[in-house]
Coordinates of C-alpha atoms in Angstrom, one line a residue:
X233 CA -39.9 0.1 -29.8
X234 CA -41.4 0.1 -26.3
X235 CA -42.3 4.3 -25.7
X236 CA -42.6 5.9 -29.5
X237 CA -42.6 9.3 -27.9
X238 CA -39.9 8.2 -24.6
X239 CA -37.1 10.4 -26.1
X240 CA -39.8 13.3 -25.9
X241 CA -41.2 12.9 -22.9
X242 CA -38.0 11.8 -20.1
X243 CA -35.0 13.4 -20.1
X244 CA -31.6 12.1 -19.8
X245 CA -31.5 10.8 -16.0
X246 CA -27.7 9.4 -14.3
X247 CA -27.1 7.2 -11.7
X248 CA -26.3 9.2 -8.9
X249 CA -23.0 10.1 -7.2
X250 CA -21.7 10.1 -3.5
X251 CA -20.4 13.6 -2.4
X252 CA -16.6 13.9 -3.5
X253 CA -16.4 15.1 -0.3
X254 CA -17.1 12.2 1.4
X255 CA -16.3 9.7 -0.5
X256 CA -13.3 10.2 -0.8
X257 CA -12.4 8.8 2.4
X258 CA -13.0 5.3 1.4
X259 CA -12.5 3.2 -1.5
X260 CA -16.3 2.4 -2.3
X261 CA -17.4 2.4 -5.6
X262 CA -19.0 6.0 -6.0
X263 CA -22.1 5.3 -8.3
X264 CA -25.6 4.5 -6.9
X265 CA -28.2 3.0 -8.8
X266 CA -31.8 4.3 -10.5
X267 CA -35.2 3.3 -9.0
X268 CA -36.6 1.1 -11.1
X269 CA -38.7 2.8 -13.0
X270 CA -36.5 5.6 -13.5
X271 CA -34.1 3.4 -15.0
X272 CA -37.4 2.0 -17.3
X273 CA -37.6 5.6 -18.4
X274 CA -34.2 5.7 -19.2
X275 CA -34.9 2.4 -21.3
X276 CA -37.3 4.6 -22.9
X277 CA -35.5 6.8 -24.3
X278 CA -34.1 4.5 -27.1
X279 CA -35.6 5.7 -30.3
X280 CA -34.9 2.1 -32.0
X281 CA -33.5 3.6 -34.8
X282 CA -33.2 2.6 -38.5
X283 CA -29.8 3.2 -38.4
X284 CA -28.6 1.9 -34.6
X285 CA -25.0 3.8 -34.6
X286 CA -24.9 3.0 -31.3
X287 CA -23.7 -0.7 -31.8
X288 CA -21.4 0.0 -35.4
X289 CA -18.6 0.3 -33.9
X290 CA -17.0 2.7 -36.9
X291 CA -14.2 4.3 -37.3
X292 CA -14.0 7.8 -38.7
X293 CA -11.2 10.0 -39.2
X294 CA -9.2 7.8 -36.8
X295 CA -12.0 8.3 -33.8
X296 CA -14.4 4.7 -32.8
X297 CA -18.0 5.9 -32.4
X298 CA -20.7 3.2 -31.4
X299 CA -20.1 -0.2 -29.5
X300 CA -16.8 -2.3 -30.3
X301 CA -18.6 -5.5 -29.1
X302 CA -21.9 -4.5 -31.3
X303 CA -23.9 -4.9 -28.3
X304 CA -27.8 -5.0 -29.3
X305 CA -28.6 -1.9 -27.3
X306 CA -32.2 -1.0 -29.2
X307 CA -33.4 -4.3 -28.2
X308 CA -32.5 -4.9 -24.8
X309 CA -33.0 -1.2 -23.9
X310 CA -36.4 -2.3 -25.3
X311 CA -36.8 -4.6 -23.0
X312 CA -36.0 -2.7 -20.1
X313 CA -39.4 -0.5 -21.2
X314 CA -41.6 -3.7 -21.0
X315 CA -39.8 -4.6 -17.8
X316 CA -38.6 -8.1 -19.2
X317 CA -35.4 -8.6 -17.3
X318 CA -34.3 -12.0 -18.7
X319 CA -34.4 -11.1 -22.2
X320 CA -32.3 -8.2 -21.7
X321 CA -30.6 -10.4 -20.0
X322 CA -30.6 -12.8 -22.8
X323 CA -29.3 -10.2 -25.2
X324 CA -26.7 -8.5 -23.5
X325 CA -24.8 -11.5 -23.0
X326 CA -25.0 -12.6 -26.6
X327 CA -22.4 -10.1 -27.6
X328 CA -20.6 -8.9 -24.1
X329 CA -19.2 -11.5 -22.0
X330 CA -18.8 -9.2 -19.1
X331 CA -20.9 -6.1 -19.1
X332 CA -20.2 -5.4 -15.1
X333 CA -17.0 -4.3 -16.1
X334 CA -18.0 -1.7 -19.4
X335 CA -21.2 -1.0 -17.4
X336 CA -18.7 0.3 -14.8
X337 CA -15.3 1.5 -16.8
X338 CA -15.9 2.0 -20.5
X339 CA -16.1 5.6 -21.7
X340 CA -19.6 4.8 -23.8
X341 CA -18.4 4.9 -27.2
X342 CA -22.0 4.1 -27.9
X343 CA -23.0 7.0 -26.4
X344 CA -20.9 9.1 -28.3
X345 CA -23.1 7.9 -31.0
X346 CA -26.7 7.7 -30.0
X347 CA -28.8 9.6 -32.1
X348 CA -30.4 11.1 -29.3
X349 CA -27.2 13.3 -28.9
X350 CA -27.8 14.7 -32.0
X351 CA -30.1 17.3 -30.6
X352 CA -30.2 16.6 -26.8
X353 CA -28.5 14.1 -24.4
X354 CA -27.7 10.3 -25.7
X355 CA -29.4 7.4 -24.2
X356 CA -27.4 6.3 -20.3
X357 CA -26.3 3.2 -22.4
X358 CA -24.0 2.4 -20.9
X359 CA -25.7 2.3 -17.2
X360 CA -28.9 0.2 -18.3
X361 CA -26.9 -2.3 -19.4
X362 CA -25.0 -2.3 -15.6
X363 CA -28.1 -2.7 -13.9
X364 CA -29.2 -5.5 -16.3
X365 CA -26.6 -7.6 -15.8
X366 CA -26.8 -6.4 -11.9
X367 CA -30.1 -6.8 -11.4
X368 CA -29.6 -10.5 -13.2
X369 CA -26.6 -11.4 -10.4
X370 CA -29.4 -10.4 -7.6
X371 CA -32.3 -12.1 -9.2
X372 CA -30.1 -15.7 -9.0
X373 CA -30.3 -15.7 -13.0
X374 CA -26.5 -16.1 -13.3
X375 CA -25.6 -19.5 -12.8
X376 CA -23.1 -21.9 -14.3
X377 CA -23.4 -22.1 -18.1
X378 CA -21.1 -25.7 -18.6
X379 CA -20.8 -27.0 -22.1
X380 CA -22.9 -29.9 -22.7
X381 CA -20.1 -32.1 -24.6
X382 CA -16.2 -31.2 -23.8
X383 CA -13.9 -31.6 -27.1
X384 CA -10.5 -33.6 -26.7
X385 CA -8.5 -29.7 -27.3
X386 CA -6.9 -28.0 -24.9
X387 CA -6.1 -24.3 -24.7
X388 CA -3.3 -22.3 -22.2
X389 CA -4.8 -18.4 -22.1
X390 CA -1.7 -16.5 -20.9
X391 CA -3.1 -13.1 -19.0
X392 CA -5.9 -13.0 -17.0
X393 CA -7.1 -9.7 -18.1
X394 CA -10.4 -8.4 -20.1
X395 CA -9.3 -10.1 -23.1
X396 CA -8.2 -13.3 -22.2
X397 CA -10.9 -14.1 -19.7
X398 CA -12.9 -13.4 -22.6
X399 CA -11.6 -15.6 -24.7
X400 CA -11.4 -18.3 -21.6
X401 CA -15.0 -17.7 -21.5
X402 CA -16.1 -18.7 -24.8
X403 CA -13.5 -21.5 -25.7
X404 CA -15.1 -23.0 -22.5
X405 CA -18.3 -22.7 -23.8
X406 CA -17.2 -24.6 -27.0
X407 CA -16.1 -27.3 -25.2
X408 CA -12.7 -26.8 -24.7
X409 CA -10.6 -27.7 -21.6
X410 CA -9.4 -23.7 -21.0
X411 CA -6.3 -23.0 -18.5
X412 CA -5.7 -19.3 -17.9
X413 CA -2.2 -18.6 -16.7
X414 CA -1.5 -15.5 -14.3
X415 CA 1.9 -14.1 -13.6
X416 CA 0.4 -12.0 -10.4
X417 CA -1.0 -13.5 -7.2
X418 CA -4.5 -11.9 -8.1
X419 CA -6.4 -12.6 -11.2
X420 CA -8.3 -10.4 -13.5
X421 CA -5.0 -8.3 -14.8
X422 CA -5.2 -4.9 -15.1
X423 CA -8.8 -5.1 -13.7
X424 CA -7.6 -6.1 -10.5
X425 CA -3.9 -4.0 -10.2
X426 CA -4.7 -1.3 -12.7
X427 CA -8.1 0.3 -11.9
X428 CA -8.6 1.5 -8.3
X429 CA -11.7 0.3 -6.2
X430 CA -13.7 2.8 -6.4
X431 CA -14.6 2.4 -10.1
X432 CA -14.4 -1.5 -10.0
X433 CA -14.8 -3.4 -7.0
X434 CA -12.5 -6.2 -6.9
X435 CA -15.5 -8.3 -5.6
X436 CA -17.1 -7.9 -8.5
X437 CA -14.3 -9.4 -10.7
X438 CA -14.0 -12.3 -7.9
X439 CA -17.3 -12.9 -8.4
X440 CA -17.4 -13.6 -12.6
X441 CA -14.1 -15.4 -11.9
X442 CA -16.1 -17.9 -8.8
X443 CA -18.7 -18.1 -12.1
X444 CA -16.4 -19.5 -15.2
X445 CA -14.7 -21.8 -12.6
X446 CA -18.2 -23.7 -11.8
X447 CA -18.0 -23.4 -15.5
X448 CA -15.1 -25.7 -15.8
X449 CA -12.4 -22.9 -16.4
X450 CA -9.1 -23.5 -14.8
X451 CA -6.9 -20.7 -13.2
X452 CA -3.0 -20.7 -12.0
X453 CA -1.9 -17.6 -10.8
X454 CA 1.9 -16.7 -9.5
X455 CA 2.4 -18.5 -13.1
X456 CA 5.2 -16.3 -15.0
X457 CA 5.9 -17.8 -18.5
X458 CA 9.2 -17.8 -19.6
X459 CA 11.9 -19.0 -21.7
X460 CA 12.0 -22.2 -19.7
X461 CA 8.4 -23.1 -19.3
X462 CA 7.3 -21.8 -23.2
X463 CA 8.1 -25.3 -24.6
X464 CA 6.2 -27.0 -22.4
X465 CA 3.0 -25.5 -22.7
X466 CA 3.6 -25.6 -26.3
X467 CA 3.9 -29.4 -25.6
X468 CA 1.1 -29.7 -22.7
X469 CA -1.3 -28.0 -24.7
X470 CA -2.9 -27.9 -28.7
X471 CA -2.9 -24.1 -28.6
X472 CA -1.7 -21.1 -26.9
X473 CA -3.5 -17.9 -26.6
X474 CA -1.4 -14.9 -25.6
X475 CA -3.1 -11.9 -23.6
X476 CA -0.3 -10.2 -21.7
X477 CA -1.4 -6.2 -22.8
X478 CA 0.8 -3.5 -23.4
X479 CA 1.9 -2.1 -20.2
X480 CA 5.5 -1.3 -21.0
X481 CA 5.5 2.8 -20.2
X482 CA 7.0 5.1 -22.3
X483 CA 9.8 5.8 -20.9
X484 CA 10.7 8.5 -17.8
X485 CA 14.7 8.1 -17.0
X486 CA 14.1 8.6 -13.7
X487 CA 11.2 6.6 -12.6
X488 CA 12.3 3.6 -10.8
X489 CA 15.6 4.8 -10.4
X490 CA 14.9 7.9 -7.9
X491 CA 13.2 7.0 -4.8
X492 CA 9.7 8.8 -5.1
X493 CA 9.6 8.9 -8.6
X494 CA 7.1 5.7 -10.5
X495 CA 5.5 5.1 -13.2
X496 CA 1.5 4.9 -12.5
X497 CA 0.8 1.0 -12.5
X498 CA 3.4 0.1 -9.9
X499 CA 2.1 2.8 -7.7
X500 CA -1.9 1.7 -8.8
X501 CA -1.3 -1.7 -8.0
X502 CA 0.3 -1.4 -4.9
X503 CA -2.3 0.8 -3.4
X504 CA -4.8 -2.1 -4.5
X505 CA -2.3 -4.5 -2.4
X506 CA -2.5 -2.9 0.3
X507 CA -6.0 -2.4 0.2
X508 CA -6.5 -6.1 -0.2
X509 CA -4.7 -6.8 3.2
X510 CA -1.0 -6.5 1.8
X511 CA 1.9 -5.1 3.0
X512 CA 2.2 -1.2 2.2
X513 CA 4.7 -0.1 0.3
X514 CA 5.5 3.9 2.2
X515 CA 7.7 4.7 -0.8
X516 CA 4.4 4.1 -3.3
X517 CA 2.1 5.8 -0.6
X518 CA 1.0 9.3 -0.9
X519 CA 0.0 9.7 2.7
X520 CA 1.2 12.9 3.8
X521 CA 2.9 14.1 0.6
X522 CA 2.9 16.4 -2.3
X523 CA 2.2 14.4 -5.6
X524 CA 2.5 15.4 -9.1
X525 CA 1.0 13.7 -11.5
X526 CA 2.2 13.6 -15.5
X527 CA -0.5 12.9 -17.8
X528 CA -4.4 13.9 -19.0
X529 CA -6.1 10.1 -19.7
X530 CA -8.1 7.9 -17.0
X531 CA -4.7 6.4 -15.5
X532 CA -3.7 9.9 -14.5
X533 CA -7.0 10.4 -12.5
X534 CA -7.0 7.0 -11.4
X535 CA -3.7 8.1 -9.6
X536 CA -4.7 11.5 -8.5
X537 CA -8.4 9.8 -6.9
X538 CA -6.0 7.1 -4.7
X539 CA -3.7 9.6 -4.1
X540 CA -6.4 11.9 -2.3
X541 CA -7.7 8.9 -0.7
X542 CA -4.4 8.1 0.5
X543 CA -4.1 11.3 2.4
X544 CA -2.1 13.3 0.2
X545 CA -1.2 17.0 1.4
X546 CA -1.6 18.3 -2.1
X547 CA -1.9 17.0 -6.2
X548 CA -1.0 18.7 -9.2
X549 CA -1.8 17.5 -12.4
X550 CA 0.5 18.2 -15.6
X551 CA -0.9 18.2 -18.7
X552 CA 1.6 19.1 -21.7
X553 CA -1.4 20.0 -24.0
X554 CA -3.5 23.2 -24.0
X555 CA -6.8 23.0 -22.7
X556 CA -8.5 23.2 -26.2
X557 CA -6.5 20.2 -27.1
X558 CA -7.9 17.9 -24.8
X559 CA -11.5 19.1 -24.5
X560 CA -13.7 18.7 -25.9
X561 CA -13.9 16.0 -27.7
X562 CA -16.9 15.7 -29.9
X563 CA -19.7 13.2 -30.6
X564 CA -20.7 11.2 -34.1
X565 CA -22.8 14.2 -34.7
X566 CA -20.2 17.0 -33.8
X567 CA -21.5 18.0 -30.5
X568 CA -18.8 19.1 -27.5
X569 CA -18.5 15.9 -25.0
X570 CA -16.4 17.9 -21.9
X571 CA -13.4 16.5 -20.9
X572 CA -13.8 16.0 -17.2
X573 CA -13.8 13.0 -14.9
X574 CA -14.3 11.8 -10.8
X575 CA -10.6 12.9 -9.9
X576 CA -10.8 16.1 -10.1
X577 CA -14.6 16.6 -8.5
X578 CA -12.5 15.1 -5.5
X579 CA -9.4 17.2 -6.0
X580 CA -11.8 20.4 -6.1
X581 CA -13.9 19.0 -2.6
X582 CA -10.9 18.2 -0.9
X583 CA -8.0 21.3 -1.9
X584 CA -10.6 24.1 -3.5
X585 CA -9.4 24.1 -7.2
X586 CA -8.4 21.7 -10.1
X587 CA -5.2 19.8 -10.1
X588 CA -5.1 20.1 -13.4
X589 CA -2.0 22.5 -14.8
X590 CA -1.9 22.8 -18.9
X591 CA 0.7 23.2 -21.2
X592 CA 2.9 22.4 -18.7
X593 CA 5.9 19.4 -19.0
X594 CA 9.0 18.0 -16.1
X595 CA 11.9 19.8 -17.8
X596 CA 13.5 18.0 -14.7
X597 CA 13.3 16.9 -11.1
X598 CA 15.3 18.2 -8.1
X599 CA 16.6 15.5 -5.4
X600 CA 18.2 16.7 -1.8
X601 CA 21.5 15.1 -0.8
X602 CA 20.3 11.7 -0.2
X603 CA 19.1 11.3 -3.4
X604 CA 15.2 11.5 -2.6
X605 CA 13.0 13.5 -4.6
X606 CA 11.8 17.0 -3.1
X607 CA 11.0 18.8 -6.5
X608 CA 9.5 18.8 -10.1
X609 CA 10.7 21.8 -12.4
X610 CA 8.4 22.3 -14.8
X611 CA 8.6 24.0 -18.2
X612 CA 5.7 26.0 -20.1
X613 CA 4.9 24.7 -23.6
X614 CA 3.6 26.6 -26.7
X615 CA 1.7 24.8 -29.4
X616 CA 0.7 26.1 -32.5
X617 CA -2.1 24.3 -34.9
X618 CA -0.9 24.0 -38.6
X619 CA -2.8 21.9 -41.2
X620 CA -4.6 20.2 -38.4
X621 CA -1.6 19.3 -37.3
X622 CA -0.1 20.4 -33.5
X623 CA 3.6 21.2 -32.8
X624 CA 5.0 21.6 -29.5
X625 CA 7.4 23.6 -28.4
X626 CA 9.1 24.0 -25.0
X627 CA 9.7 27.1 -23.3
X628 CA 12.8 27.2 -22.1
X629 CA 13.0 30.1 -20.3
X630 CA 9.5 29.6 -18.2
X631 CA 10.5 27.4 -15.2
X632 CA 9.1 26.6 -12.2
X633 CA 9.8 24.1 -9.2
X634 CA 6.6 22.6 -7.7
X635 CA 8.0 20.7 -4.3
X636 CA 7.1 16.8 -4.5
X637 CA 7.6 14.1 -2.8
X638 CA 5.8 11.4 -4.9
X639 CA 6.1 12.0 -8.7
X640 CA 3.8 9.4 -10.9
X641 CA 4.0 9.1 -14.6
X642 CA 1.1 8.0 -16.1
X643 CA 2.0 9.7 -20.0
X644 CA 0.5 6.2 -21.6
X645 CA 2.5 3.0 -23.1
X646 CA 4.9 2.0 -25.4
X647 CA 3.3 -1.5 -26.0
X648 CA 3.8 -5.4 -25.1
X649 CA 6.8 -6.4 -22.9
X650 CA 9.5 -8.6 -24.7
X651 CA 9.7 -11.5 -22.5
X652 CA 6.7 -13.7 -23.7
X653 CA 7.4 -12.8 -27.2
X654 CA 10.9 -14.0 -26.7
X655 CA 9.9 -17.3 -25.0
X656 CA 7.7 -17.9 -27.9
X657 CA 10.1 -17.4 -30.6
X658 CA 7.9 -14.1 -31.4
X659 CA 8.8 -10.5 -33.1
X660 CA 7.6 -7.0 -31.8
X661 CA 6.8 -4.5 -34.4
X662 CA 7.5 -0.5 -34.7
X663 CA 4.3 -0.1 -32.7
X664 CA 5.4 -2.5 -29.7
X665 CA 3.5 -4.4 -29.9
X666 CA 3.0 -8.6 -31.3
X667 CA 3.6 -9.2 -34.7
X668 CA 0.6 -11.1 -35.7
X669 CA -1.9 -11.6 -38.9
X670 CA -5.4 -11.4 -37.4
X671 CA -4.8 -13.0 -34.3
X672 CA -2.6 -15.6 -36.0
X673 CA 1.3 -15.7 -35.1
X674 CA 4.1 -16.8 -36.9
X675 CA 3.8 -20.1 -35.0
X676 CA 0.8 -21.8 -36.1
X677 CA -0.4 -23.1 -32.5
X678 CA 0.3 -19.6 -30.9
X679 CA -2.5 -16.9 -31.0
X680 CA -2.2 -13.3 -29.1
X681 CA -4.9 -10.9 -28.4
X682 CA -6.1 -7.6 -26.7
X683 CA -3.6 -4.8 -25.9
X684 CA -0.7 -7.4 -26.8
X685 CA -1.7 -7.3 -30.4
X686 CA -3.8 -3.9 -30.8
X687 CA -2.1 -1.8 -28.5
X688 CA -2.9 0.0 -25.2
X689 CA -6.5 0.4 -25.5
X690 CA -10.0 0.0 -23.6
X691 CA -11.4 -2.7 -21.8
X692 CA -14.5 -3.1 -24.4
X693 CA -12.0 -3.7 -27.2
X694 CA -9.9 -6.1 -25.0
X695 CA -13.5 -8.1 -24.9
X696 CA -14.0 -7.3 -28.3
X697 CA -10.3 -8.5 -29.2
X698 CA -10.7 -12.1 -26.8
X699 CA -14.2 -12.9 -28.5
X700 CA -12.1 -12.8 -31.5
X701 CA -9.5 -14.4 -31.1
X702 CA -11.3 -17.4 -29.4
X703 CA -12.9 -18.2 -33.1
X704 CA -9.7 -18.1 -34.3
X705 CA -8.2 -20.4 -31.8
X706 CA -11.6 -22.5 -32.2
X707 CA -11.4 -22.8 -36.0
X708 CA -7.2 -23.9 -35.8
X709 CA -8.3 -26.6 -33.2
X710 CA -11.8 -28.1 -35.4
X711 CA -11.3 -26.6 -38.8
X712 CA -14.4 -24.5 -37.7
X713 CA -15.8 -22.3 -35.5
X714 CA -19.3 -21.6 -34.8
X715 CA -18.5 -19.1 -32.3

């Protein structure tokens, strides 16, 4: 423990934030950075405690509270006190292949359980371990880590996304010969298509993959596996890791079908293509529009953020829950964490209020004689608390039409699509998503991992679930795994 007394003498100190105002006429990331010895006070703060919570990674009552991946946050937040850079270095990586992404887009479920929030504010976690791993890619320590002796196995990782670049990453380090397969023109999954710039720049992602090619990792995108290629991968290579996630939406009859009516990820990713110098899409563009927005979670705000960026004329948010439903959520220690997040600091800077409309649900949408969309009719709901159990009902008679012209459902998943499963031969359960024992399939050379087998979930347990998975892929292929 670097400062005995830090947690007494700094207080909790963020990175800071661009004006909503202003940024939100570009698609920067939105987050500065400490000075560095602000961000040693921050390191500080640790109490090294007997009982680190922060990496457990426990479950109780259905909630996760502490770090999926275990990270060793005492130790290198220790080392960010005594100013000793490559160790933290040293010890972040040991358990997180990627921290650029979590130290940008994970929620801190270690912070949620730093004892420091018992009676104060947690540890910023979560952004000492960005600016380790950033300060490392500045400093030249990130080069090419290539396995000294390469093993005669080879290994087809089907999904470019959190978890299978994480499992990419360590087979490689193994020794393996590693191919990851991409069925978009753009690597890094929903990285790439499914979180908007300004959270995670796509340069950074470009930049880890630049790294794990030197590496020796192989990449193929515009690669959609099928029915008619399964076989031969099956043939071409000793094992076959699958890490498609779960982005099959629940359903909205409409969406698709109506012209101004999408699910969130179509409309996500193709404001990242066009960002990236692609074609735009005006039917997925909220320039000039009125968008509502269905749902409460990150994809929601995700959609409301671009949305503003792309010069929307207004943005409601519908949120079927009531307010004391959805916040707040509370810490390990049964302290209030609000529910609030960057889309609707923008929403407030650029219209004056929140977008956000609770207990409120589409009862049904209203299209002019063309069929295009110009309305959402919403319904009030009521919800009663029973048991600890919520039941919602849907008041029929409170109705009201919000004009729209772009209506985005981002109401969560309903798990894996069908179409890799079915080239491999492979069942779906109830919950949608891969039927699979560990990370083991019914076909002894095929693996699956991340959203595909755990359902829709967060990028630190896609890491979590790729680290995984690559022992199990390693142990099939040598007996073993020392991973």
């Amino acid at each position: 423990m670097g400062k005995t007394t830090g947690f007494l003498d700094y207080v909790r100190r963020e990175d800071p934030v661009r004006d909503p105002a202003r940024r939100v006429g570009d698609y920067e990331e939105f987050h500065g950075v400490l000075p560095p010895q602000a961000r040693q006070e921050q390191g500080g703060r640790c109490m090294n405690c007997g009982v680190p919570f922060c990496q457990s990674g426990m479950e109780l009552e259905g909630v996760v509270y502490g770090c999926p991946l275990h990270n060793l946050i005492p130790e290198w937040n220790d080392m960010i006190w005594q100013g000793n850079g490559g160790h933290a270095l040293s010890r972040l990586l040991k358990t997180n292949c990627f921290p650029e992404f979590t130290g940008r887009v994970c929620p801190a479920l270690c912070e949620t359980a730093c004892v420091c929030g018992l009676h104060g504010q947690p540890v910023t976690i979560r952004e000492n371990e960005l600016q380790i791993i950033e300060n490392a890619f500045a400093q030249g320590l990130m080069q090419p880590r290539t396995p000294a002796v390469r093993s005669d196995k080879t290994v087809a990782v089907i999904g470019s996304g959190p978890a299978g670049l994480a499992a990419a990453d360590l087979l490689n380090r193994r020794g393996h010969t590693v191919t990851v397969f991409e069925r978009d023109d753009r690597l890094g999954g929903l990285l790439m298509y499914g979180i908007p710039n300004m959270k995670l720049d796509k340069q950074v992602i470009l930049r880890r993959i630049d790294l794990m090619t030197r590496e020796g990792v192989r990449f193929r995108v515009n690669a959609e596996i099928n029915a008619s290629n399964a076989q031969a991968l099956l043939e071409d290579y000793d094992a076959v890791l699958l890490c498609c996630g779960a982005t099959e939406p629940r359903a909205f009859p409409q969406a698709g079908e109506v012209p101004g009516v999408s699910y969130a990820l179509p409309y996500l990713k193709a404001a990242t293509r066009a960002l990236l110098g692609g074609e735009a899409d005006p039917v997925l563009s909220a320039a000039g529009k009125h968008v509502v927005v269905v749902g409460a979670g990150d994809t929601s705000a995700d959609c409301i953020a671009t949305a503003i960026r792309q010069g929307a004329a207004s943005v409601t948010q519908l949120i079927r829950k009531p307010q004391a439903l959805v916040e707040p959520r509370d810490n390990l220690w049964g302290n209030p964490i609000p529910f609030h997040d960057y889309a609707e600091d923008e929403a407030v800077a650029k219209f004056g209020a929140s977008p956000r409309q609770y207990e409120t649900v589409v009862d049904h949408i209203e299209t002019n004689e063309s069929g295009k969309l110009v309305g959402v009719v919403t319904a009030k709901t009521r919800w009663t608390v029973k048991n600890g159990k919520a039941k919602m009902e849907v008041l029929e008679a409170d109705k009201t039409l919000i004009p729209a012209d772009l209506l985005l459902i981002a109401s969560g998943f309903s798990g894996c699509e069908k179409s890799v499963l079915d080239a491999f031969g492979l069942e779906r359960t109830k919950r949608g998503v891969a039927a699979a024992e560990d990370y083991a399939t019914a076909n002894p050379q095929v693996f699956v991992a991340g959203d595909m087998r755990r359902g829709p979930s967060l990028v630190v347990w896609a890491i979590a679930e790729g680290r995984a998975a690559a022992q199990a892929v390693d142990a099939y292929l040598l007996g073993y795994s020392n991973l």
